[in-house]
GROMACS .gro file of N, CA and C in nm:
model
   81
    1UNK      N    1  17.050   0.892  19.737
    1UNK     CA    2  17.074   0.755  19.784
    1UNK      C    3  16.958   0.665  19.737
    2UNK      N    4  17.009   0.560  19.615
    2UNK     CA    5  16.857   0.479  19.582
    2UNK      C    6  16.893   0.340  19.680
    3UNK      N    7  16.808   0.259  19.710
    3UNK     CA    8  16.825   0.175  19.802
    3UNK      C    9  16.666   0.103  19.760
    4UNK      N   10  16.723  -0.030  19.689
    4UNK     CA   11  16.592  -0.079  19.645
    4UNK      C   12  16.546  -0.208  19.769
    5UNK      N   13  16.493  -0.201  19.871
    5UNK     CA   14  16.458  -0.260  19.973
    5UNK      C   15  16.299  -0.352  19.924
    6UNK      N   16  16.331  -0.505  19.955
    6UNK     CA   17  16.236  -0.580  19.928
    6UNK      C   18  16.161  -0.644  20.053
    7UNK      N   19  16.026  -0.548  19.995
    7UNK     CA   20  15.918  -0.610  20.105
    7UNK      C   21  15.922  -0.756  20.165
    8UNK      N   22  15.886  -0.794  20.206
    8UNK     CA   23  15.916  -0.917  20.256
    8UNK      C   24  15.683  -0.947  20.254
    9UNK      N   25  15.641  -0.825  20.299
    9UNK     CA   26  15.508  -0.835  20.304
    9UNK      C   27  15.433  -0.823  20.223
   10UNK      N   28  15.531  -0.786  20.076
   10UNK     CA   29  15.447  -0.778  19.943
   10UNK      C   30  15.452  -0.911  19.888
   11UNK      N   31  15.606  -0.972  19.961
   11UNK     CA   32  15.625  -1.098  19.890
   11UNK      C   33  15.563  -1.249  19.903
   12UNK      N   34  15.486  -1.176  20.048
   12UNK     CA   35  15.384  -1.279  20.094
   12UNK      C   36  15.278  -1.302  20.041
   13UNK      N   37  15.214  -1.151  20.031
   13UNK     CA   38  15.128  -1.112  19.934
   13UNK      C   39  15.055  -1.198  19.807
   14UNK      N   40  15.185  -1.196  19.761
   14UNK     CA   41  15.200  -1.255  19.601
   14UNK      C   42  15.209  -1.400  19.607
   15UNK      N   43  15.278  -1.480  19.718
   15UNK     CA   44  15.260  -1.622  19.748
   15UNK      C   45  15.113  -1.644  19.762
   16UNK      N   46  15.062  -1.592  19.834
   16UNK     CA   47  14.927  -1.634  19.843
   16UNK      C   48  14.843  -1.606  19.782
   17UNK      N   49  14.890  -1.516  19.690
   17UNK     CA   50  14.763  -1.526  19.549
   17UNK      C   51  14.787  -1.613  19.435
   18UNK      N   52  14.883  -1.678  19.423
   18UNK     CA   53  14.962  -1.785  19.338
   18UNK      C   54  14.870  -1.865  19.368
   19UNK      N   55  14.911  -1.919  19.537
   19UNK     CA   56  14.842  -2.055  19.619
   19UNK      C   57  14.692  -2.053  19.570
   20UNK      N   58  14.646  -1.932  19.584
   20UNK     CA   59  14.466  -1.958  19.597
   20UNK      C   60  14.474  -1.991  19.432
   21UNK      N   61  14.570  -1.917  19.356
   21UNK     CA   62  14.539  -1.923  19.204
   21UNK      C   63  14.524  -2.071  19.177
   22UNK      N   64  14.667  -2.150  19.212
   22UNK     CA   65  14.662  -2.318  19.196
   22UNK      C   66  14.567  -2.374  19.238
   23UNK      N   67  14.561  -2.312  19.360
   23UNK     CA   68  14.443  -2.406  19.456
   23UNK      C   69  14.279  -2.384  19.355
   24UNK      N   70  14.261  -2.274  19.303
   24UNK     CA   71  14.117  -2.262  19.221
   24UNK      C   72  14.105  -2.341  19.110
   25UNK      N   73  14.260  -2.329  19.006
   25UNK     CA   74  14.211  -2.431  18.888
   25UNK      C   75  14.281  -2.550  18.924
   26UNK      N   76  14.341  -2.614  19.011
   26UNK     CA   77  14.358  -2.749  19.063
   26UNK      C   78  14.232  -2.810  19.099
   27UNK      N   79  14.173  -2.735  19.149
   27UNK     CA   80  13.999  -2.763  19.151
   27UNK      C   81  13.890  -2.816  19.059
   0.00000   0.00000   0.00000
């Protein structure tokens, strides 16, 4: 049984390393 289940807490994860990313060279 494959069952590809999406974190929801990885996906947060990754939002907020985007954010800090923009947020550093918006700087």
């Amino acid at each position: 049984r494959h069952e590809h289940h999406f974190n929801i807490y990885h996906a947060f994860f990754m939002i907020a390393c985007v954010m800090l990313t923009m947020r550093r060279m918006k700087f």
